[in-house]
Every structure is written in C-alpha cells, then in structure tokens.
Amino acid sequence: MLGFILADLRRHRWGVAAIALIVALATALGVAVTLQERAMRLGSARAADAFDLVVGAPGSETQLVLSSVFLQAAPLPLMPGRVLAGLLQDPRVAWAAPIGFGDEIDGRPIVGTSAPLLEGLGGLAEGRGFGRLNEAVIGAAVPLRLGDRFHPMHGHAFGVGLVHGGVTYGVVGRMKPTGTPWDRAVLVPIEAVWRIHHAEAAAGPAGPGGAQPDEGLDAPVDPSALLSPEATGLPAILVKPRTVADAYKLRRDYRGETTLAVFPAEVLTRLYGTLGDVRLVLAAIATGAQALVGAAILLAILVHVLQRRRQIGALRAFGAARLAVFSIVWLEVVLVLGAGLLVGVGLGWAGARALSNQLARQTGVPMPVGFMPEDAMPLALLLLAGAVVAVVPAVLAYRQSPAEALRG
Amino acid sequence: MLGLLGALPLLALARPARAAAATPLGFGDLYGAVSVLGLSFSDKVKALAGQPVTMRGFMAPPLKAEADFFVLTEIPMSICPFCSSDADWPDNIVVVYLDRAQTFEQANRMIEVTGRLEVGSWTDPHTGFVSLLRLVGARFERA
Amino acid sequence: MPRLAIRDLVVSYPGLGRPALAVPRLDLAAGEHVLLTGASGAGKTTFLNIVTGLEPVAAGRVRWDEIDLAALGEGGRDRWRAAHVGLVMQEFHLFPGLSALDNVLLPARLARFRLPAALSGEAERLLARVGITRAGQKVETLSRGQMQRVAVARALLARPGILIADEPTASLDAESGAAVAGLLAELAAETGATLIIASHDPLFARANLNRRLHLDAGRLVG
C-alpha cells in the first residue's frame, strides 16, 4: 500500500510539492514567532544575568537598565557621587561598580568603571586589569590587541565625533567572553572619564586636536577617589548584593528622592509581558494563516479526489477494500501535510536563526534559538487537525460508488 | 508511520498531570504561635512536609530574568518581601523552586503555585539563598 | 465453478419511464462462455454491474451458487467480488508510475494488508502467460495491446471463478484485439471460469463461444 502511495505522490510531485510548501510556510510563520520571541527573552535574560541590581538617578527604569546593562547609549540623569561611597561601605553589598559613559571608539562604547566589575563580569582572559588612568581593558569582541593604543571619540551628536586628540589609552587586558553587549565595550577607570570631561568643561568646547590634559591621565588608579563624598555625579552603579534578602532591602532603601534602584530582571519581566502579548497577537495571525491555508488545501484536495473518482472507483472495482481506499487518501494527505510541517519547522528555525543573528550583530546580545519540549504540543495539534481534516476527502473517496465512478 | 503519527499528540499530552491531590495552603497557615524562640511551624505545615500543596500569592519582582526560583509573597510586592521586619526570614513569604529555569511575565500578579512543600533551613548552593519554607518541583499559573 | 441464477431482476433509475434492465429468469451453467451483445444503452453495462456486485440488487435475486448478491451489503459485495470476479474493462484502469507486476498485484495488496508470498510468483507466471516478458517495466511505457494483457493478468490473479470483460477490445487495434480475445477464451478454459464478454466487436461473433445473449432496451432477447 505504501508503495502505491509513494508512486502516486511521485506522479503528482509538483502539486504535492506546492501543497507541502504552502503548509511549510504557514507552519514556519508560527514556529518562527515562537522561537524568535523565546530567543529575545532568553538572550536578554542571560545578558542581564550578571547584574542583580542597578542604582541610578530617578527617571525611567527601562532607560536605566537599557543603558547600564545593555549599553544602549542614552543620556541619563546623574546622581550624587556620595551614593557610590555609601554603597561601597554598605555591609549588604558584595561589590559595587560605577558606570560612566560618553566616549566611544569605532562605534564601541568606552565605559568608565572600577576593578570589581572586571571580576563581576567573569574576569580577564589575558593581560591584567587597569592600574593607571590611561590603561584600558577590552571586551572579548573588540578588534584590538594588547599593547594597542587608541584615542577616544566623544559621542556622535554632530554626525562626526570629536576626537579627544590628546588622550591616549593603552590596552592592557582582555575580558573573557560574557555573551553580553559588554563583549563590545572598552573598560577604562571611571576617574579617567571624569577627568577628561572636567577638563573639557573647564576649557570649553574643543575642536579636534584641541589642547587636552593627556598628562593628567598618566597617574595610578586611586580606589579611594570613589569613596570621596565630593566625587563626580554618576549615571549608574551596578550592585552585587550579598544575599537575596539584601537585594530586596537594598532595592527598597535606594528607591527615594535622589536614587532609583531596580532589578534588571524586573524590567525585563515587564518587557516579557509586553513581548508575550505581541507574541500572542502574532501567534493568532499565524494560526489564522494556518487555518486559511488548511481550508485552501482541503478545497484543492477535494477537487483532486473528485477528479480522480474514476481511478478510485476502479481500485474498488478490482477488489481493493473500502478501508484501503480510505486509508490511501487519508495517508497521502497526512503524509503531505506532515512533510510540509517538518519542512516548516526547519524553515521557521532557520528564519528565527537568521533574524536572531542579525539582531545579535546589532545589539551584541546573543539570541539562543532553540526548541523546548512544549513546542511539540502546538505542532502535534496542527498535525492532528490536519489528520482530522484529511478524513473529509478520505470519506468522500470511501463513499464513491465504483459503478458510478467507472461510468463517469 | 501510522503509529508514529498517532504517538505524537500522546507524547505532548503525556506531560505530568497537575497533582490532583495537592492540598491548599494559605500564608496564615504557615506558622504556629510566635514563641520567644522566634517563628515555629504550624502543625499543618509539619503534617504537609514532603506533600504536594497549592498556594496563592504574588510573585515578587524576580532577581534574575531567567531563573528556576522566585519569591512568593502574600501581598503584592512593590513592597519589599524582606522589609516587613528586620528578621532575615519574614513570615509572609515562601520560596518557589521550579522544575526548570524559565523567564517570567507574571510579576506582581496573583498566581497559584503547586509544588512539594519542603520545611527547614536550606541554603541554595547556587545563589547562597537561605530559606525556611520552600515549594520544590513547582509549576505555576495565573490565578 | 459458479453457476449464475437470476430471478425477477429489475433495475430502474429515477427519471426513466421503463426499467433499465429487466431479467425475469436467466441461468448460466458453470464454465460457460457467454457473449453479451446489444446496442449502446441497451443495458449491457448495467447487467455486468449487477452480476459483479458493483451495483446493488434492488429487486429480484442474483445468485452465484449459494451467494445471493441481493443479500450482501456494499462491503460484502466488495469482498465477494475481490475473491470471485476478475474484471477486464475497455479502459484498462492501470496505474501509471507502477510496474506491470505491481499493477497486477495492486488489488491483492489493497484487499489485504499483507501479501502472500506465493502471489508474487503467480503474478509473474500470469504475465508470462499473457506474453509480457518484462514484468518490471513501467506500465505507461507499454503499448495499448500490452496494457490490456496486463489487465487480463490482473483479472486472473485471484483465480476467480467468474471472468467478466466489458468491451475488452474496443480501444485496441484489430491484431491486439484478436490476441486479447483469444487470451480471454483460452485462460477462462484453462481455469474453468465462467466467462461473460460484453462486446459488439464482430471478432467475438466469429469466436467459438457457448452462448449468446442479446439485450434490447433492457430485455434479453434470444
């Protein structure tokens, strides 16, 4: 029987291929939506995993997390320097590190911070941490080498960045890969960022190659500078609490008039709620498309069965069991749908992979595309629906009177 | 082929059925009289230790966006679960350990959690989180 | 071999004034070779459909030995036909994409789910007997005469006691038609099957058949 089915499918291979392709595309749409949404969720969750608590000045929680954790540059309000001093001395804090933005090098952010963050992000793959103000540690994906020297550029506000011509950093270390946007960042001591911008503010807007206090950076890093109550204002501080209970308490204590403490996870969780709603809408669209495709295919198959009623009648006239005729038609339809479904799963996966890779290149956040056990359920339901729908043409063939079919 | 196709839906349906025998447990049922020694578990909790239970409450804002645990609180937590008292272990929270890590969408919504009740101090080797009461192997849904 | 006994058979179609077929009484002896003639629309095909169980018997009785087709349901008639009747039609109803051998075996394959091992050998023997030497050849590459030979082999696979041919030579050239006509008579004689051929081909009028039935407006004459 299977031999006959395969020969029959082979004979109608173009029609079969067209139907399977349409099924595949409809399936791929649903699969891609599921996979892509999951990839974005897991990618962002894993990128934020090293950051338990972020403290910033009051404002948008989402903006604070996007800027500090995902390094999506945006102007953030500053909080007083004494906040960092307070956190560093808090017994509930395992470590806390400032984050200061502003400069970049070839489109990669230069982030001013302190030594604990290097350990907090996973540590160094090679070289050493910055010991002097003009030393830099690069993320795993930054195309520089140890010993390279570079000039920072200030922002992109005017289309063409201004080069801090007089400032030169030397690369002394490289981070281990973290799978986060920090892989594309260049880390320098926060004091260096402070000094450059102080000097600029004092000297007024400087053109390219303007006078810069390069010699001011040729000094050792001084950890106590961060403890000074008069330290410069900061956009964000990353905090590692000692315990889970400490995390919740710190979050409460630093939500006030001057600071805003937030778990990146809670911002992401809110985002996932929205993302989940979007997924539901897209999934509904995909389901609608699948239903339409199903109806169109049912119609095509019904017409096909009617066109072949002579052949089907002949099968029975020559002694095929009625159940065999039913099974042949049913199995052919289910085989074609099943093949389309399988191809669709592959297509959906490939589509989500391509999109995720594109997003990963743009954001620096790797997006893991993968199936979960629960994905089998909707696919099984889809196949089940197909198997049920396939009964219609099969019954039509089953009810075909052989005498009438042969006469026709 | 037929058998394979037939098995697919069954495979998907064969996920563990929700524990039908789970006993409902409220936050008010957790502790007996507060003695000089601090909190002591209620008889109900002692009797249910190791048994499947269901609890309703709110998911505190998760500490990790993808995690296998979260804190279940009696009241919605824009308010801090550990801040009602100075005690390290407040009497209105339970830690929920899920059967596998996942991302969350349900923070600060009423949820219903089903899991096996574990009683007694335990330190999570991964996070260092010390908890007195836990639901383990848990699943949850919006209530 | 089965004898046919028809009593009080009436076949009517809605919208037609007179019955399409009315056979008050007909008996055929086992192993008889019968030629059924009649103008187009005289009821030849209806007669064949009734005696092969393709159409239900609405009024009267059609008995092959002890089996009354009027008493069988659709599935019962299908099973009976598969076991007892070999059919050869004007259009061969072979399935393109399958070899000659697979075409011969197809009804048997679709009647039960496991093919008896001996049947494959029998199919090859039958193909050789009807003069098809390359059993593995795809059926759509055969000539029309060869196709009808394959159809004859298919009809004989189940060793039916009844062999029915409906205009078996009408779509063949004279030479192929003669060969097929000869094969039908020879093979029916070899197996002892009762043979009914419906045809207006003068070829059969010359052939040595036991008995002639002529249908005129649904009634048997002579």
PDB file of C-alpha atoms in Angstrom, chain A residues 146-365:
ATOM      1  CA  LEU A 146      47.095  44.010  23.949  1.00  0.00           C
ATOM      2  CA  GLY A 147      49.526  46.915  23.681  1.00  0.00           C
ATOM      3  CA  ASP A 148      47.386  48.798  21.117  1.00  0.00           C
ATOM      4  CA  ARG A 149      46.840  52.481  21.775  1.00  0.00           C
ATOM      5  CA  PHE A 150      43.739  54.474  20.791  1.00  0.00           C
ATOM      6  CA  HIS A 151      42.076  57.895  21.055  1.00  0.00           C
ATOM      7  CA  PRO A 152      38.511  58.062  22.362  1.00  0.00           C
ATOM      8  CA  MET A 153      35.832  59.927  20.398  1.00  0.00           C
ATOM      9  CA  HIS A 154      33.169  61.917  22.121  1.00  0.00           C
ATOM     10  CA  GLY A 155      29.663  60.936  21.162  1.00  0.00           C
ATOM     11  CA  HIS A 156      28.045  61.127  17.773  1.00  0.00           C
ATOM     12  CA  ALA A 157      25.886  64.116  18.455  1.00  0.00           C
ATOM     13  CA  PHE A 158      27.202  66.102  15.484  1.00  0.00           C
ATOM     14  CA  GLY A 159      27.393  63.292  12.999  1.00  0.00           C
ATOM     15  CA  VAL A 160      31.150  63.370  13.097  1.00  0.00           C
ATOM     16  CA  GLY A 161      32.532  62.638  16.524  1.00  0.00           C
ATOM     17  CA  LEU A 162      35.063  64.860  18.149  1.00  0.00           C
ATOM     18  CA  VAL A 163      38.359  63.147  18.718  1.00  0.00           C
ATOM     19  CA  HIS A 164      39.915  63.645  22.110  1.00  0.00           C
ATOM     20  CA  GLY A 165      43.134  64.053  20.227  1.00  0.00           C
ATOM     21  CA  GLY A 166      45.299  64.498  23.239  1.00  0.00           C
ATOM     22  CA  VAL A 167      44.011  61.475  25.139  1.00  0.00           C
ATOM     23  CA  THR A 168      45.558  58.077  24.542  1.00  0.00           C
ATOM     24  CA  TYR A 169      44.613  54.804  26.211  1.00  0.00           C
ATOM     25  CA  GLY A 170      46.758  51.669  26.095  1.00  0.00           C
ATOM     26  CA  VAL A 171      45.162  48.213  26.072  1.00  0.00           C
ATOM     27  CA  VAL A 172      46.463  46.103  28.975  1.00  0.00           C
ATOM     28  CA  GLY A 173      43.898  43.326  29.262  1.00  0.00           C
ATOM     29  CA  ARG A 174      41.081  41.458  27.545  1.00  0.00           C
ATOM     30  CA  MET A 175      37.919  40.132  29.186  1.00  0.00           C
ATOM     31  CA  LYS A 176      36.623  36.582  28.869  1.00  0.00           C
ATOM     32  CA  PRO A 177      33.602  36.346  26.562  1.00  0.00           C
ATOM     33  CA  THR A 178      30.430  37.107  28.521  1.00  0.00           C
ATOM     34  CA  GLY A 179      27.761  36.751  25.856  1.00  0.00           C
ATOM     35  CA  THR A 180      26.563  40.264  26.629  1.00  0.00           C
ATOM     36  CA  PRO A 181      26.909  43.687  24.986  1.00  0.00           C
ATOM     37  CA  TRP A 182      29.884  44.184  27.314  1.00  0.00           C
ATOM     38  CA  ASP A 183      31.879  41.993  24.923  1.00  0.00           C
ATOM     39  CA  ARG A 184      31.962  45.002  22.612  1.00  0.00           C
ATOM     40  CA  ALA A 185      32.841  47.542  25.304  1.00  0.00           C
ATOM     41  CA  VAL A 186      36.168  49.081  26.238  1.00  0.00           C
ATOM     42  CA  LEU A 187      36.560  49.465  30.011  1.00  0.00           C
ATOM     43  CA  VAL A 188      38.627  52.266  31.492  1.00  0.00           C
ATOM     44  CA  PRO A 189      38.927  53.671  35.038  1.00  0.00           C
ATOM     45  CA  ILE A 190      35.970  55.912  35.872  1.00  0.00           C
ATOM     46  CA  GLU A 191      38.344  58.629  37.118  1.00  0.00           C
ATOM     47  CA  ALA A 192      39.795  58.909  33.620  1.00  0.00           C
ATOM     48  CA  VAL A 193      36.316  59.599  32.200  1.00  0.00           C
ATOM     49  CA  TRP A 194      35.725  62.140  34.932  1.00  0.00           C
ATOM     50  CA  ARG A 195      38.991  63.935  34.328  1.00  0.00           C
ATOM     51  CA  ILE A 196      38.598  64.183  30.560  1.00  0.00           C
ATOM     52  CA  HIS A 197      35.160  65.703  30.867  1.00  0.00           C
ATOM     53  CA  HIS A 198      36.111  68.014  33.702  1.00  0.00           C
ATOM     54  CA  ALA A 199      38.973  69.335  31.644  1.00  0.00           C
ATOM     55  CA  GLU A 200      36.728  69.757  28.633  1.00  0.00           C
ATOM     56  CA  ALA A 201      34.099  71.571  30.645  1.00  0.00           C
ATOM     57  CA  ALA A 202      36.770  73.893  32.011  1.00  0.00           C
ATOM     58  CA  ALA A 203      38.345  74.553  28.609  1.00  0.00           C
ATOM     59  CA  GLY A 204      35.054  74.965  26.797  1.00  0.00           C
ATOM     60  CA  PRO A 205      34.099  73.076  23.620  1.00  0.00           C
ATOM     61  CA  ALA A 206      37.305  71.959  21.972  1.00  0.00           C
ATOM     62  CA  GLY A 207      37.794  71.255  18.304  1.00  0.00           C
ATOM     63  CA  PRO A 208      39.530  68.146  17.026  1.00  0.00           C
ATOM     64  CA  GLY A 209      43.065  68.094  18.263  1.00  0.00           C
ATOM     65  CA  GLY A 210      42.385  70.831  20.785  1.00  0.00           C
ATOM     66  CA  ALA A 211      44.529  71.100  23.865  1.00  0.00           C
ATOM     67  CA  GLN A 212      43.863  68.133  26.170  1.00  0.00           C
ATOM     68  CA  PRO A 213      45.288  67.269  29.572  1.00  0.00           C
ATOM     69  CA  ASP A 214      46.793  63.967  28.477  1.00  0.00           C
ATOM     70  CA  GLU A 215      49.477  64.152  31.120  1.00  0.00           C
ATOM     71  CA  GLY A 216      46.699  64.312  33.722  1.00  0.00           C
ATOM     72  CA  LEU A 217      45.873  60.645  32.925  1.00  0.00           C
ATOM     73  CA  ASP A 218      49.363  59.384  33.479  1.00  0.00           C
ATOM     74  CA  ALA A 219      48.633  58.548  37.110  1.00  0.00           C
ATOM     75  CA  PRO A 220      47.856  55.396  39.095  1.00  0.00           C
ATOM     76  CA  VAL A 221      44.227  54.412  39.761  1.00  0.00           C
ATOM     77  CA  ASP A 222      43.220  55.560  43.237  1.00  0.00           C
ATOM     78  CA  PRO A 223      40.359  53.463  44.701  1.00  0.00           C
ATOM     79  CA  SER A 224      39.781  55.990  47.463  1.00  0.00           C
ATOM     80  CA  ALA A 225      38.716  58.584  44.883  1.00  0.00           C
ATOM     81  CA  LEU A 226      35.451  56.678  44.595  1.00  0.00           C
ATOM     82  CA  LEU A 227      34.808  56.993  48.322  1.00  0.00           C
ATOM     83  CA  SER A 228      35.061  60.748  48.338  1.00  0.00           C
ATOM     84  CA  PRO A 229      31.696  62.360  49.100  1.00  0.00           C
ATOM     85  CA  GLU A 230      32.653  65.063  46.591  1.00  0.00           C
ATOM     86  CA  ALA A 231      33.115  62.535  43.808  1.00  0.00           C
ATOM     87  CA  THR A 232      31.617  63.472  40.454  1.00  0.00           C
ATOM     88  CA  GLY A 233      27.990  62.524  39.725  1.00  0.00           C
ATOM     89  CA  LEU A 234      27.291  59.143  38.135  1.00  0.00           C
ATOM     90  CA  PRO A 235      24.600  57.878  35.751  1.00  0.00           C
ATOM     91  CA  ALA A 236      24.521  54.311  37.091  1.00  0.00           C
ATOM     92  CA  ILE A 237      26.017  51.926  39.639  1.00  0.00           C
ATOM     93  CA  LEU A 238      25.972  48.157  39.314  1.00  0.00           C
ATOM     94  CA  VAL A 239      25.494  46.466  42.690  1.00  0.00           C
ATOM     95  CA  LYS A 240      26.047  42.864  43.719  1.00  0.00           C
ATOM     96  CA  PRO A 241      24.130  42.227  46.965  1.00  0.00           C
ATOM     97  CA  ARG A 242      25.418  39.593  49.387  1.00  0.00           C
ATOM     98  CA  THR A 243      22.134  37.699  49.756  1.00  0.00           C
ATOM     99  CA  VAL A 244      18.739  37.577  48.153  1.00  0.00           C
ATOM    100  CA  ALA A 245      17.208  39.283  51.154  1.00  0.00           C
ATOM    101  CA  ASP A 246      19.886  42.011  50.922  1.00  0.00           C
ATOM    102  CA  ALA A 247      18.975  42.541  47.284  1.00  0.00           C
ATOM    103  CA  TYR A 248      15.356  43.267  48.161  1.00  0.00           C
ATOM    104  CA  LYS A 249      16.355  45.501  51.064  1.00  0.00           C
ATOM    105  CA  LEU A 250      18.848  47.492  49.004  1.00  0.00           C
ATOM    106  CA  ARG A 251      16.232  47.882  46.308  1.00  0.00           C
ATOM    107  CA  ARG A 252      13.866  49.370  48.887  1.00  0.00           C
ATOM    108  CA  ASP A 253      16.483  51.578  50.532  1.00  0.00           C
ATOM    109  CA  TYR A 254      17.711  53.085  47.283  1.00  0.00           C
ATOM    110  CA  ARG A 255      14.316  53.940  45.849  1.00  0.00           C
ATOM    111  CA  GLY A 256      13.955  57.529  47.004  1.00  0.00           C
ATOM    112  CA  GLU A 257      14.209  61.143  46.025  1.00  0.00           C
ATOM    113  CA  THR A 258      17.807  61.033  44.878  1.00  0.00           C
ATOM    114  CA  THR A 259      18.179  57.455  43.604  1.00  0.00           C
ATOM    115  CA  LEU A 260      16.299  54.714  41.828  1.00  0.00           C
ATOM    116  CA  ALA A 261      17.200  51.055  42.466  1.00  0.00           C
ATOM    117  CA  VAL A 262      15.878  48.412  40.133  1.00  0.00           C
ATOM    118  CA  PHE A 263      16.461  44.742  39.337  1.00  0.00           C
ATOM    119  CA  PRO A 264      17.192  44.475  35.605  1.00  0.00           C
ATOM    120  CA  ALA A 265      15.190  41.269  35.863  1.00  0.00           C
ATOM    121  CA  GLU A 266      12.024  43.104  36.895  1.00  0.00           C
ATOM    122  CA  VAL A 267      12.305  45.492  33.970  1.00  0.00           C
ATOM    123  CA  LEU A 268      12.877  42.567  31.630  1.00  0.00           C
ATOM    124  CA  THR A 269       9.971  40.680  33.178  1.00  0.00           C
ATOM    125  CA  ARG A 270       7.699  43.628  32.444  1.00  0.00           C
ATOM    126  CA  LEU A 271       9.103  43.707  28.924  1.00  0.00           C
ATOM    127  CA  TYR A 272       8.441  39.990  28.539  1.00  0.00           C
ATOM    128  CA  GLY A 273       4.833  40.617  29.479  1.00  0.00           C
ATOM    129  CA  THR A 274       4.565  43.021  26.539  1.00  0.00           C
ATOM    130  CA  LEU A 275       6.611  40.733  24.335  1.00  0.00           C
ATOM    131  CA  GLY A 276       4.285  37.882  25.322  1.00  0.00           C
ATOM    132  CA  ASP A 277       1.284  39.952  24.258  1.00  0.00           C
ATOM    133  CA  VAL A 278       2.921  40.691  20.925  1.00  0.00           C
ATOM    134  CA  ARG A 279       3.674  37.009  20.548  1.00  0.00           C
ATOM    135  CA  LEU A 280       0.034  36.179  21.231  1.00  0.00           C
ATOM    136  CA  VAL A 281      -1.086  38.581  18.513  1.00  0.00           C
ATOM    137  CA  LEU A 282       1.459  37.207  16.045  1.00  0.00           C
ATOM    138  CA  ALA A 283       0.593  33.649  17.031  1.00  0.00           C
ATOM    139  CA  ALA A 284      -3.071  34.413  16.417  1.00  0.00           C
ATOM    140  CA  ILE A 285      -2.173  35.769  12.990  1.00  0.00           C
ATOM    141  CA  ALA A 286      -0.086  32.682  12.300  1.00  0.00           C
ATOM    142  CA  THR A 287      -2.941  30.445  13.403  1.00  0.00           C
ATOM    143  CA  GLY A 288      -5.333  32.356  11.162  1.00  0.00           C
ATOM    144  CA  ALA A 289      -2.924  31.924   8.260  1.00  0.00           C
ATOM    145  CA  GLN A 290      -2.686  28.222   9.028  1.00  0.00           C
ATOM    146  CA  ALA A 291      -6.461  27.884   9.093  1.00  0.00           C
ATOM    147  CA  LEU A 292      -6.768  29.684   5.755  1.00  0.00           C
ATOM    148  CA  VAL A 293      -4.061  27.527   4.255  1.00  0.00           C
ATOM    149  CA  GLY A 294      -5.780  24.461   5.686  1.00  0.00           C
ATOM    150  CA  ALA A 295      -9.092  25.436   4.109  1.00  0.00           C
ATOM    151  CA  ALA A 296      -7.497  26.194   0.739  1.00  0.00           C
ATOM    152  CA  ILE A 297      -5.645  22.896   0.786  1.00  0.00           C
ATOM    153  CA  LEU A 298      -8.766  20.982   1.775  1.00  0.00           C
ATOM    154  CA  LEU A 299     -10.512  22.509  -1.220  1.00  0.00           C
ATOM    155  CA  ALA A 300      -7.631  21.605  -3.533  1.00  0.00           C
ATOM    156  CA  ILE A 301      -7.614  18.034  -2.252  1.00  0.00           C
ATOM    157  CA  LEU A 302     -11.378  17.661  -2.549  1.00  0.00           C
ATOM    158  CA  VAL A 303     -11.251  18.827  -6.159  1.00  0.00           C
ATOM    159  CA  HIS A 304      -8.394  16.456  -6.755  1.00  0.00           C
ATOM    160  CA  VAL A 305     -10.280  13.500  -5.263  1.00  0.00           C
ATOM    161  CA  LEU A 306     -13.363  14.327  -7.345  1.00  0.00           C
ATOM    162  CA  GLN A 307     -11.228  14.492 -10.470  1.00  0.00           C
ATOM    163  CA  ARG A 308      -9.823  11.091  -9.698  1.00  0.00           C
ATOM    164  CA  ARG A 309     -13.071   9.376  -8.805  1.00  0.00           C
ATOM    165  CA  ARG A 310     -12.765   7.078 -11.855  1.00  0.00           C
ATOM    166  CA  GLN A 311      -9.418   5.885 -10.637  1.00  0.00           C
ATOM    167  CA  ILE A 312     -10.646   5.495  -7.103  1.00  0.00           C
ATOM    168  CA  GLY A 313     -13.712   3.633  -8.326  1.00  0.00           C
ATOM    169  CA  ALA A 314     -11.510   1.345 -10.395  1.00  0.00           C
ATOM    170  CA  LEU A 315      -9.431   0.499  -7.340  1.00  0.00           C
ATOM    171  CA  ARG A 316     -12.535  -0.780  -5.623  1.00  0.00           C
ATOM    172  CA  ALA A 317     -13.937  -2.495  -8.704  1.00  0.00           C
ATOM    173  CA  PHE A 318     -10.770  -4.531  -8.957  1.00  0.00           C
ATOM    174  CA  GLY A 319     -11.023  -5.663  -5.380  1.00  0.00           C
ATOM    175  CA  ALA A 320      -9.428  -3.044  -3.133  1.00  0.00           C
ATOM    176  CA  ALA A 321     -11.055  -2.963   0.284  1.00  0.00           C
ATOM    177  CA  ARG A 322     -13.082   0.146   1.030  1.00  0.00           C
ATOM    178  CA  LEU A 323     -10.960   0.767   4.088  1.00  0.00           C
ATOM    179  CA  ALA A 324      -7.839   0.599   1.905  1.00  0.00           C
ATOM    180  CA  VAL A 325      -9.214   3.317  -0.363  1.00  0.00           C
ATOM    181  CA  PHE A 326      -9.992   5.430   2.690  1.00  0.00           C
ATOM    182  CA  SER A 327      -6.519   4.794   4.102  1.00  0.00           C
ATOM    183  CA  ILE A 328      -4.759   5.634   0.852  1.00  0.00           C
ATOM    184  CA  VAL A 329      -6.389   9.024   0.525  1.00  0.00           C
ATOM    185  CA  TRP A 330      -6.047   9.776   4.227  1.00  0.00           C
ATOM    186  CA  LEU A 331      -2.418   8.691   4.384  1.00  0.00           C
ATOM    187  CA  GLU A 332      -1.497  10.638   1.267  1.00  0.00           C
ATOM    188  CA  VAL A 333      -2.958  13.817   2.704  1.00  0.00           C
ATOM    189  CA  VAL A 334      -1.381  13.255   6.108  1.00  0.00           C
ATOM    190  CA  LEU A 335       1.989  12.432   4.563  1.00  0.00           C
ATOM    191  CA  VAL A 336       1.987  15.619   2.517  1.00  0.00           C
ATOM    192  CA  LEU A 337       0.845  17.706   5.486  1.00  0.00           C
ATOM    193  CA  GLY A 338       3.374  16.010   7.762  1.00  0.00           C
ATOM    194  CA  ALA A 339       6.193  16.631   5.312  1.00  0.00           C
ATOM    195  CA  GLY A 340       5.124  20.263   4.990  1.00  0.00           C
ATOM    196  CA  LEU A 341       5.005  20.536   8.753  1.00  0.00           C
ATOM    197  CA  LEU A 342       8.505  19.129   9.173  1.00  0.00           C
ATOM    198  CA  VAL A 343       9.933  21.380   6.478  1.00  0.00           C
ATOM    199  CA  GLY A 344       8.064  24.291   8.082  1.00  0.00           C
ATOM    200  CA  VAL A 345       9.667  23.594  11.445  1.00  0.00           C
ATOM    201  CA  GLY A 346      13.049  23.673   9.750  1.00  0.00           C
ATOM    202  CA  LEU A 347      12.208  26.835   7.825  1.00  0.00           C
ATOM    203  CA  GLY A 348      10.893  28.542  10.950  1.00  0.00           C
ATOM    204  CA  TRP A 349      14.018  27.594  12.820  1.00  0.00           C
ATOM    205  CA  ALA A 350      16.248  28.861  10.014  1.00  0.00           C
ATOM    206  CA  GLY A 351      14.268  32.092   9.802  1.00  0.00           C
ATOM    207  CA  ALA A 352      14.497  32.719  13.526  1.00  0.00           C
ATOM    208  CA  ARG A 353      18.210  31.890  13.369  1.00  0.00           C
ATOM    209  CA  ALA A 354      18.826  34.410  10.612  1.00  0.00           C
ATOM    210  CA  LEU A 355      16.832  37.122  12.370  1.00  0.00           C
ATOM    211  CA  SER A 356      18.477  36.408  15.725  1.00  0.00           C
ATOM    212  CA  ASN A 357      21.944  36.510  14.225  1.00  0.00           C
ATOM    213  CA  GLN A 358      21.122  39.843  12.658  1.00  0.00           C
ATOM    214  CA  LEU A 359      19.824  41.183  15.978  1.00  0.00           C
ATOM    215  CA  ALA A 360      22.810  39.787  17.816  1.00  0.00           C
ATOM    216  CA  ARG A 361      25.156  41.596  15.466  1.00  0.00           C
ATOM    217  CA  GLN A 362      23.315  44.849  16.028  1.00  0.00           C
ATOM    218  CA  THR A 363      22.919  44.649  19.811  1.00  0.00           C
ATOM    219  CA  GLY A 364      25.768  42.417  20.920  1.00  0.00           C
ATOM    220  CA  VAL A 365      23.250  40.224  22.736  1.00  0.00           C
TER     221      VAL A 365
END
